[in-house]
Coordinates of C-alpha atoms and ligand atoms in Angstrom, one line a residue:
X140 CA -19.7 10.4 28.2
X141 CA -19.6 9.7 32.3
X142 CA -17.1 7.1 34.0
X143 CA -19.9 5.2 34.4
X144 CA -20.5 5.1 30.4
X145 CA -19.2 2.5 28.3
X146 CA -17.2 4.7 25.3
X147 CA -19.3 4.3 22.1
X148 CA -17.0 3.5 19.1
X149 CA -17.6 4.0 15.4
X150 CA -15.3 2.2 13.1
X151 CA -15.1 2.6 9.2
X152 CA -13.4 3.1 6.2
X153 CA -13.3 3.4 2.5
X154 CA -9.7 2.4 1.2
X155 CA -8.0 2.1 -1.6
X156 CA -4.7 3.9 -3.2
X157 CA -5.2 5.9 -6.6
X158 CA -3.3 5.4 -9.4
X159 CA -4.3 9.1 -11.4
X160 CA -2.4 7.6 -14.4
X161 CA -3.9 4.6 -14.4
X162 CA -6.2 3.4 -17.6
X163 CA -8.6 1.5 -15.1
X164 CA -11.3 3.1 -13.6
X165 CA -12.3 2.6 -9.8
X166 CA -15.9 1.8 -9.9
X167 CA -18.4 1.3 -7.5
X168 CA -18.0 -2.6 -8.0
X169 CA -14.8 -2.7 -7.6
X170 CA -14.8 -2.3 -4.0
X171 CA -15.3 -5.3 -1.8
X172 CA -17.7 -3.5 1.5
X173 CA -18.2 -5.6 4.3
X174 CA -20.6 -4.4 6.9
X175 CA -20.3 -7.3 9.7
X176 CA -17.7 -7.6 12.1
X177 CA -17.7 -11.3 11.3
X178 CA -15.8 -10.3 8.2
X179 CA -12.8 -9.2 9.5
X180 CA -10.0 -10.8 7.9
X181 CA -7.8 -12.1 10.7
X182 CA -4.4 -10.0 11.2
X183 CA -5.9 -7.0 9.6
X184 CA -6.2 -4.1 11.1
X185 CA -10.1 -4.2 11.3
X186 CA -9.6 -7.4 13.2
X187 CA -6.8 -5.8 15.6
X188 CA -9.1 -2.7 16.0
X189 CA -12.0 -4.7 17.2
X190 CA -9.8 -6.6 20.0
X191 CA -8.4 -3.5 20.9
X192 CA -12.2 -2.1 21.6
X193 CA -13.5 -5.5 23.1
X194 CA -10.8 -6.1 25.8
X195 CA -11.7 -2.3 27.0
X196 CA -15.2 -3.3 27.2
X197 CA -16.3 0.0 24.5
X198 CA -19.1 -0.5 22.8
X199 CA -18.3 -0.8 19.3
X200 CA -20.7 0.0 15.9
X201 CA -19.3 -1.3 12.6
X202 CA -20.3 0.8 9.9
X203 CA -18.6 -0.5 6.9
X204 CA -15.2 -0.9 5.0
X205 CA -15.0 -0.8 1.4
X206 CA -11.9 -1.9 -0.4
X207 CA -10.5 -1.7 -3.8
X208 CA -7.6 -2.8 -5.4
X209 CA -5.5 0.1 -6.4
X210 CA -5.9 1.4 -10.0
X211 CA -7.4 4.5 -12.0
X212 CA -9.3 7.5 -10.4
X213 CA -12.4 6.4 -8.6
X214 CA -16.1 7.1 -10.1
X215 CA -17.5 9.8 -8.3
X216 CA -20.5 8.4 -7.9
X217 CA -19.1 5.4 -6.7
X218 CA -16.9 7.2 -3.9
X219 CA -20.0 9.5 -3.2
X220 CA -22.4 7.0 -2.4
X221 CA -19.8 5.1 -0.5
X222 CA -19.1 8.2 1.9
X223 CA -23.2 8.6 2.0
X224 CA -23.5 5.1 3.5
X225 CA -20.5 5.4 5.7
X226 CA -22.1 9.3 7.1
X227 CA -25.7 7.6 7.6
X228 CA -24.2 4.6 9.3
X229 CA -22.9 7.2 12.0
X230 CA -25.4 9.1 12.3
X231 CA -27.4 5.9 12.8
X232 CA -25.3 5.4 15.9
X233 CA -24.9 8.9 17.6
X234 CA -23.8 9.7 20.0
X235 CA -20.5 8.4 19.8
X236 CA -17.7 9.1 21.8
X237 CA -14.9 8.2 19.4
X238 CA -14.7 7.7 15.8
X239 CA -11.9 5.3 14.2
X240 CA -11.4 5.0 10.7
X241 CA -8.3 3.0 8.9
X242 CA -8.1 4.7 5.1
X243 CA -5.3 4.7 3.1
X244 CA -4.1 8.4 2.4
X245 CA -4.5 8.4 -1.4
X246 CA -7.1 7.6 -2.8
X247 CA -8.5 10.3 -5.3
X248 CA -12.1 10.4 -6.9
X249 CA -13.5 12.6 -9.9
X250 CA -13.4 16.1 -8.5
X251 CA -11.4 15.0 -5.2
X252 CA -8.0 15.2 -4.7
X253 CA -7.7 14.4 -1.4
X254 CA -10.9 11.9 -0.7
X255 CA -9.8 11.2 2.8
X256 CA -9.4 14.8 4.2
X257 CA -12.8 15.2 2.4
X258 CA -14.0 12.0 4.8
X259 CA -12.8 12.8 7.9
X260 CA -14.4 16.5 7.4
X261 CA -17.6 15.3 6.6
X262 CA -17.2 12.8 9.7
X263 CA -16.4 16.1 11.8
X264 CA -19.3 17.8 10.4
X265 CA -21.4 15.2 11.6
X266 CA -19.9 14.7 15.1
X267 CA -19.1 18.1 16.0
X268 CA -15.6 19.0 17.6
X269 CA -15.9 16.8 21.2
X270 CA -15.7 13.3 19.9
X271 CA -12.0 12.4 18.8
X272 CA -11.3 11.3 15.8
X273 CA -8.6 8.7 15.2
X274 CA -7.1 7.7 11.8
X275 CA -5.1 5.1 10.0
X276 CA -3.2 5.8 6.9
X277 CA -0.8 4.1 4.7
X278 CA 2.6 5.3 4.1
X279 CA 2.3 5.9 0.8
X280 CA -0.8 8.4 1.2
X281 CA -0.5 12.3 0.6
X282 CA -1.0 13.5 3.6
X283 CA -3.1 16.9 3.7
X284 CA -3.5 19.8 5.8
X285 CA -7.1 18.6 5.8
X286 CA -6.7 15.5 7.1
X287 CA -4.6 16.8 10.5
X288 CA -6.9 20.0 10.6
X289 CA -10.2 17.3 11.2
X290 CA -8.4 14.8 13.2
X291 CA -7.6 14.4 16.3
X292 CA -4.6 11.6 16.3
X293 CA -3.0 10.2 13.0
X294 CA -1.2 6.8 13.0
X295 CA 0.8 6.2 9.5
X296 CA 2.0 2.3 8.9
X297 CA 5.8 2.8 9.2
X298 CA 6.7 -0.4 8.1
X299 CA 7.7 -0.8 4.1
X300 CA 6.7 -3.6 2.9
X301 CA 3.4 -3.0 5.7
X302 CA 4.3 -5.4 8.2
X303 CA 2.7 -3.3 11.2
X304 CA -0.5 -2.8 9.5
X305 CA -2.3 -4.2 12.8
X306 CA 0.4 -3.0 15.2
X307 CA 0.0 0.8 14.3
X308 CA -3.9 0.4 14.5
X309 CA -3.4 -1.1 18.6
X310 CA -1.3 2.1 19.2
X311 CA -4.1 4.3 17.4
X312 CA -6.1 3.0 19.6
X313 CA -3.9 3.3 22.8
X314 CA -3.8 6.7 22.3
X315 CA -7.5 7.4 21.5
X316 CA -7.9 5.3 24.7
X317 CA -5.8 8.4 26.4
X318 CA -7.7 11.4 24.7
X319 CA -10.7 10.0 26.0
X320 CA -9.7 9.3 29.6
X321 CA -8.4 13.2 29.0
X322 CA -5.2 12.2 29.8
X323 CA -3.7 13.8 26.9
X324 CA -5.0 16.4 24.5
X325 CA -3.3 14.7 21.0
X326 CA -0.9 17.8 19.1
X327 CA -0.7 17.5 15.8
X328 CA 1.9 18.9 13.2
X329 CA 3.4 18.1 9.8
X330 CA 6.8 19.0 8.5
X331 CA 6.6 18.8 4.1
X332 CA 10.3 17.4 3.0
X333 CA 9.8 18.2 -0.2
X334 CA 10.5 14.7 -1.6
X335 CA 9.0 12.3 -3.6
X336 CA 10.2 8.5 -4.2
X337 CA 9.9 4.7 -2.8
X338 CA 11.7 4.1 0.7
X339 CA 11.6 0.1 1.2
X340 CA 12.2 0.0 5.1
X341 CA 14.1 -3.2 4.6
X342 CA 17.8 -1.8 4.2
X343 CA 19.9 0.7 5.2
X344 CA 19.9 3.3 6.6
X345 CA 15.9 3.1 6.1
X346 CA 16.0 0.6 8.2
X347 CA 17.8 2.4 11.3
X348 CA 15.5 5.6 10.6
X349 CA 12.6 3.5 11.0
X350 CA 14.1 1.9 14.0
X351 CA 15.0 5.0 15.6
X352 CA 11.6 6.6 15.3
X353 CA 10.4 3.8 17.0
X354 CA 12.2 4.4 20.0
X355 CA 11.7 8.0 19.7
X356 CA 8.3 7.7 20.3
X357 CA 7.0 8.1 24.3
X358 CA 10.1 10.0 24.8
X359 CA 10.8 13.4 24.9
X360 CA 6.9 14.4 25.3
X361 CA 7.0 12.9 21.4
X362 CA 3.8 10.3 21.5
X363 CA 3.7 9.5 18.0
X364 CA 5.8 9.6 14.9
X365 CA 4.8 9.0 11.7
X366 CA 6.6 9.3 8.1
X367 CA 4.1 9.5 5.4
X368 CA 6.4 8.6 2.2
X369 CA 3.7 9.7 -0.7
X370 CA 2.6 7.9 -3.6
X371 CA 4.3 8.9 -7.0
X372 CA 1.7 8.0 -9.1
X373 CA -1.1 10.3 -7.7
X374 CA -0.6 13.3 -9.8
X375 CA -1.9 16.0 -7.4
X376 CA -0.7 19.6 -5.8
X377 CA -0.5 18.2 -2.0
X378 CA 2.1 15.3 -2.4
X379 CA 5.4 14.0 -1.6
X380 CA 7.0 12.9 1.8
X381 CA 5.5 14.5 5.0
X382 CA 6.8 13.9 8.3
X383 CA 4.2 14.1 11.8
X384 CA 4.3 14.3 15.5
X385 CA 1.8 14.2 17.8
X386 CA 3.1 15.6 21.3
X387 CA 0.4 16.1 24.5
X388 CA -0.7 19.4 24.2
X389 CA 2.8 20.9 23.2
X390 CA 1.8 22.9 19.9
X391 CA 5.8 24.2 19.4
X392 CA 7.1 20.9 20.2
X393 CA 4.9 19.0 17.3
X394 CA 6.3 21.6 14.8
X395 CA 10.1 20.9 16.3
X396 CA 9.6 16.9 16.3
X397 CA 8.4 17.0 12.9
X398 CA 10.7 19.1 11.2
X399 CA 13.6 17.8 13.4
X400 CA 13.2 14.4 12.4
X401 CA 11.6 15.8 8.6
X402 CA 15.3 16.7 8.1
X403 CA 17.0 13.7 9.1
X404 CA 15.4 12.0 6.4
X405 CA 15.8 14.4 4.0
X406 CA 19.1 14.5 4.9
X407 CA 19.1 10.6 3.7
X408 CA 17.7 11.5 0.5
X409 CA 20.4 10.0 -1.7
X410 CA 21.2 6.7 0.4
X411 CA 17.1 6.2 1.2
X412 CA 15.4 6.3 -2.4
X413 CA 15.0 3.2 -4.2
X414 CA 17.0 3.3 -7.9
X415 CA 15.9 0.0 -9.5
X416 CA 18.4 -2.1 -12.3
X417 CA 17.6 -2.2 -15.8
X418 CA 15.4 -5.2 -16.9
X419 CA 18.1 -6.6 -19.1
X420 CA 20.8 -5.6 -16.3
X421 CA 19.1 -7.8 -13.5
X422 CA 18.0 -10.5 -16.2
X423 CA 22.0 -11.2 -16.4
X424 CA 22.4 -10.7 -13.0
X425 CA 20.3 -13.6 -11.6
X426 CA 22.0 -15.4 -14.7
X427 CA 25.1 -14.9 -13.1
X428 CA 24.1 -15.6 -9.8
X429 CA 25.6 -19.0 -8.0
X430 CA 23.1 -20.0 -6.7
X431 CA 18.7 -19.2 -7.0
X432 CA 16.6 -18.1 -6.8
X433 CA 17.3 -14.4 -7.5
X434 CA 14.2 -12.5 -7.2
X435 CA 13.6 -9.6 -9.2
X436 CA 10.8 -7.1 -8.6
X437 CA 8.9 -6.4 -11.8
X438 CA 8.2 -2.8 -10.0
X439 CA 6.5 -1.4 -13.1
X440 CA 3.9 -4.3 -13.4
X441 CA 2.8 -4.0 -9.8
X442 CA -0.7 -3.6 -9.4
X443 CA -0.6 -2.8 -5.5
X444 CA 0.2 0.6 -7.9
X445 CA -2.1 0.6 -9.9
X446 CA -0.5 -1.1 -12.8
X447 CA -2.5 -3.5 -15.0
X448 CA -0.4 -6.6 -13.6
X449 CA -0.7 -8.3 -17.5
X450 CA 2.5 -7.1 -19.1
X451 CA 4.5 -9.4 -20.9
X452 CA 7.5 -7.8 -21.3
X453 CA 9.7 -9.3 -18.7
X454 CA 8.2 -12.8 -20.2
X455 CA 8.8 -12.2 -23.3
X456 CA 12.5 -11.4 -23.1
X457 CA 12.8 -14.5 -20.3
X458 CA 11.5 -16.8 -23.6
X459 CA 13.4 -14.8 -26.1
X460 CA 16.3 -15.4 -24.1
X461 CA 16.0 -19.2 -23.3
X462 CA 16.2 -18.8 -19.7
X463 CA 14.9 -22.3 -17.8
X464 CA 14.7 -23.0 -14.4
X465 CA 12.4 -19.9 -13.6
X466 CA 9.2 -18.7 -12.7
X467 CA 7.2 -15.6 -13.2
X468 CA 3.9 -14.8 -11.1
X469 CA 1.0 -13.2 -11.1
X470 CA -0.2 -12.0 -14.6
X471 CA -3.8 -10.9 -14.7
X472 CA -5.2 -12.5 -17.5
X473 CA -9.2 -13.8 -16.9
X474 CA -9.7 -15.2 -19.9
X475 CA -6.4 -17.0 -20.1
X476 CA -7.1 -18.7 -16.7
X477 CA -10.8 -19.9 -17.9
X478 CA -9.6 -21.2 -21.0
X479 CA -6.3 -23.4 -19.0
X480 CA -9.0 -24.4 -16.5
X481 CA -11.4 -25.5 -19.2
X482 CA -8.5 -27.6 -20.4
X483 CA -7.5 -29.0 -17.1
X484 CA -4.5 -29.9 -15.9
X485 CA -1.9 -31.9 -17.6
X486 CA -3.3 -30.6 -20.7
X487 CA -1.0 -28.2 -23.2
X488 CA -2.7 -25.4 -25.3
X489 CA -2.1 -22.8 -27.5
X490 CA -2.7 -19.3 -25.5
X491 CA -2.5 -15.4 -26.1
X492 CA -1.4 -14.2 -22.9
X493 CA -1.2 -10.9 -21.3
X494 CA -0.6 -7.5 -22.9
X495 CA -4.6 -6.3 -22.9
X496 CA -4.3 -3.4 -20.6
X497 CA -2.6 -0.9 -22.7
X498 CA 0.8 0.2 -24.4
X499 CA 2.5 -0.3 -21.3
X500 CA 1.5 -4.1 -21.0
X501 CA 3.5 -4.9 -24.1
X502 CA 2.0 -7.0 -26.5
X503 CA -0.3 -10.4 -26.3
X504 CA 2.0 -13.4 -25.7
X505 CA 1.1 -16.1 -28.1
X506 CA 2.6 -19.2 -26.6
X507 CA 2.1 -23.0 -26.3
X508 CA 1.4 -23.5 -22.2
X509 CA 1.2 -26.6 -20.5
X510 CA -1.4 -26.7 -17.6
X511 CA 0.4 -27.4 -14.7
X512 CA -2.8 -27.4 -11.7
X513 CA -5.5 -24.9 -11.7
X514 CA -7.3 -23.7 -8.7
X515 CA -10.2 -22.1 -7.8
X516 CA -10.4 -19.3 -5.3
X517 CA -6.9 -19.2 -4.4
X518 CA -5.3 -17.5 -1.6
X519 CA -2.1 -15.9 -0.6
X520 CA -0.5 -15.1 2.6
X521 CA 0.4 -11.9 3.2
X522 CA 2.9 -12.0 5.7
X523 CA 2.4 -9.7 9.3
X524 CA 4.3 -9.1 12.6
X525 CA 1.6 -11.0 14.2
X526 CA 0.6 -14.0 11.5
X527 CA -0.7 -13.3 8.0
X528 CA -3.7 -12.4 6.2
X529 CA -5.0 -14.4 3.6
X530 CA -5.0 -12.5 0.2
X531 CA -7.4 -13.4 -2.2
X532 CA -6.3 -14.3 -6.2
X533 CA -9.5 -15.1 -7.9
X534 CA -9.2 -18.1 -9.6
X535 CA -5.3 -19.2 -10.8
X536 CA -3.4 -21.8 -13.2
X537 CA -0.4 -22.4 -13.0
X538 CA 1.2 -22.7 -16.7
X539 CA 4.7 -24.3 -18.0
X540 CA 5.9 -22.0 -20.8
X541 CA 9.3 -23.6 -21.9
X542 CA 11.0 -23.4 -19.2
X543 CA 9.1 -20.9 -17.4
X544 CA 6.5 -21.2 -14.5
X545 CA 3.9 -18.8 -14.9
X546 CA 1.4 -18.6 -12.9
X547 CA -2.1 -16.4 -14.2
X548 CA -4.8 -15.1 -12.0
X549 CA -8.1 -14.4 -12.4
X550 CA -7.9 -11.4 -10.0
X551 CA -5.7 -8.4 -10.7
X552 CA -3.3 -8.5 -7.4
X553 CA 0.2 -8.0 -6.3
X554 CA 2.8 -10.9 -5.2
X555 CA 3.0 -11.0 -1.3
X556 CA 4.2 -14.6 -0.9
X557 CA 5.6 -18.2 -2.6
X558 CA 2.3 -19.2 -2.3
X559 CA 1.7 -18.3 -5.3
X560 CA 3.9 -21.6 -6.5
X561 CA 3.8 -23.7 -3.5
X562 CA 0.1 -23.6 -4.3
X563 CA 0.7 -25.9 -7.0
X564 CA 3.0 -28.1 -5.6
X565 CA 6.0 -26.1 -7.5
X566 CA 9.4 -25.5 -5.0
X567 CA 10.0 -21.9 -6.0
X568 CA 13.5 -22.7 -4.5
X569 CA 14.3 -24.8 -6.9
X570 CA 14.0 -22.1 -9.6
X571 CA 17.7 -20.2 -10.4
X572 CA 15.5 -17.0 -10.4
X573 CA 11.6 -16.0 -10.0
X574 CA 10.2 -12.5 -11.4
X575 CA 7.5 -11.0 -9.5
X576 CA 5.6 -8.4 -10.2
X577 CA 5.1 -6.1 -6.9
X578 CA 7.3 -3.0 -5.6
X579 CA 8.1 -4.3 -2.7
X580 CA 5.3 -6.4 -0.5
X581 CA 7.1 -9.2 -1.8
X582 CA 9.9 -8.6 0.4
X583 CA 9.1 -10.0 4.0
X584 CA 7.2 -13.3 1.8
X585 CA 10.6 -14.2 0.1
X586 CA 13.5 -12.8 1.6
X587 CA 13.8 -15.9 3.5
X588 CA 14.3 -18.2 0.7
X589 CA 15.6 -15.3 -2.0
X590 CA 19.9 -15.7 -2.9
X591 CA 19.5 -12.2 -3.5
X592 CA 17.1 -9.6 -4.5
X593 CA 16.8 -7.3 -7.2
X594 CA 14.8 -4.3 -7.8
X595 CA 14.5 -4.2 -11.5
X596 CA 13.1 -1.3 -13.8
X597 CA 11.2 -2.9 -16.8
X598 CA 9.1 -1.0 -18.7
X599 CA 5.6 -0.6 -17.6
X600 CA 2.8 1.0 -16.0
X601 CA 4.4 2.1 -12.9
X602 CA 7.8 3.1 -14.0
X603 CA 10.4 3.7 -10.3
X604 CA 11.6 6.8 -12.0
X605 CA 10.1 9.2 -11.9
X606 CA 11.9 11.3 -14.5
X607 CA 9.3 9.0 -16.3
X608 CA 6.1 10.0 -14.9
X609 CA 4.1 12.2 -17.1
X610 CA 3.4 14.8 -13.8
X611 CA 0.9 17.6 -14.8
X612 CA -0.1 18.7 -11.4
X613 CA 2.9 17.8 -9.5
X614 CA 5.8 20.3 -9.6
X615 CA 8.2 19.3 -11.5
X616 CA 11.1 22.0 -10.2
X617 CA 10.5 20.9 -6.9
X618 CA 10.0 17.0 -7.1
X619 CA 11.6 14.4 -6.6
X620 CA 14.1 16.7 -4.5
X621 CA 15.1 20.0 -5.0
X622 CA 19.1 19.2 -4.2
X623 CA 19.8 22.1 -1.9
X624 CA 19.4 21.8 0.8
X625 CA 15.4 22.2 2.3
X626 CA 15.0 26.2 3.3
X627 CA 14.9 27.3 6.9
X628 CA 11.2 27.3 8.3
Ligands
ZN884 ZN1 1.3 1.4 0.9

């Protein structure tokens, strides 16, 4: 590339998070595939990358972006076909100067423990050693040695909920731009913390840790810092939290920074690890609260972690207890949606609701449901630092079941926003308690209206108590952590 030439950029991604314990296979048809820049969702990392590339006057070629809702193992053929399409598009775009890959980092397919490592290596084989490869990952990734070996720059979200996807994408482009100019030689190192858990960044001391990590970026020779939290429901040997540091050509410095920041996080392990409240206690707490709405996160049925999203366990308990002035969202049940849709708003009908996907979903509930409203192709906002992404819920209905306003959707997805109620004209602020099927991404949307947020440990498919997770390949002697201090390296 000469100075007079515009750098040529290739952009593509294959994105899903694999819960290896989930009974729901991830097949070719589960991927939403876009192939045109015009289809980028505003507010997304793809749109942010497009803008950052265009503002520099670079030439952008977009291959494809395939995204599937987290579920079980990806079918081998589905992954291999998407990989082949991506690599074909890359070959067609060649020669390029920069490849940008917004990925997830915890995708597992039949025969592939580390899809992203495999993909990055395959891209490297196509473009050769001289082309810069920049990768953005979700912090719930299994950050592997293979990914680091074949990429030049990896930048991982720092916020959970992930409100910084676009921000981090721009930072990735910035670093790659410096590398293209020859102004820096990005040099990465990782440090394995040998710990596993969920670490929301909205409460202390995690909040301060992330803030100090951000302040350290760009100082003391450290260009970028990323904490890969890991994804606890992926039963793969390379797992858990890992710290990534990038310096300018300084291998020892990168290793030192990764280790220092990693050890600092390890020292916080007791305080930062999420310990949810048992279901009965969580409901008690909500009912005893002086005012609402208390938001109970049904973490174990979070579709975003690969759970079915059709568990009836919490709803059954609310109905048994005669709880009123409550809301619960969203149950995945396309059949119930179509029946309620046919009956129409204002109707009352008998429904067999939820509990279909497996033992972890509980039994179906037989209810008398009053249809408050029906919405085709409903969307909810997913709050980001700069605006929001409109996230699809499929067709949705609002049902009043005894005193609980239940949202049922035809698309399996978690709750990001109070929109899921307000779309139907239901005011969630007027409720005593709101149950949201989500682990943490609900937080940005609900914190402004919640009187209190309780992380609830109901029984379910993605139990946050890791002692309940039936690992076979994760080393149970080492995880969730070893109480002795990390050995010196
Ligand atoms: Zn995530």
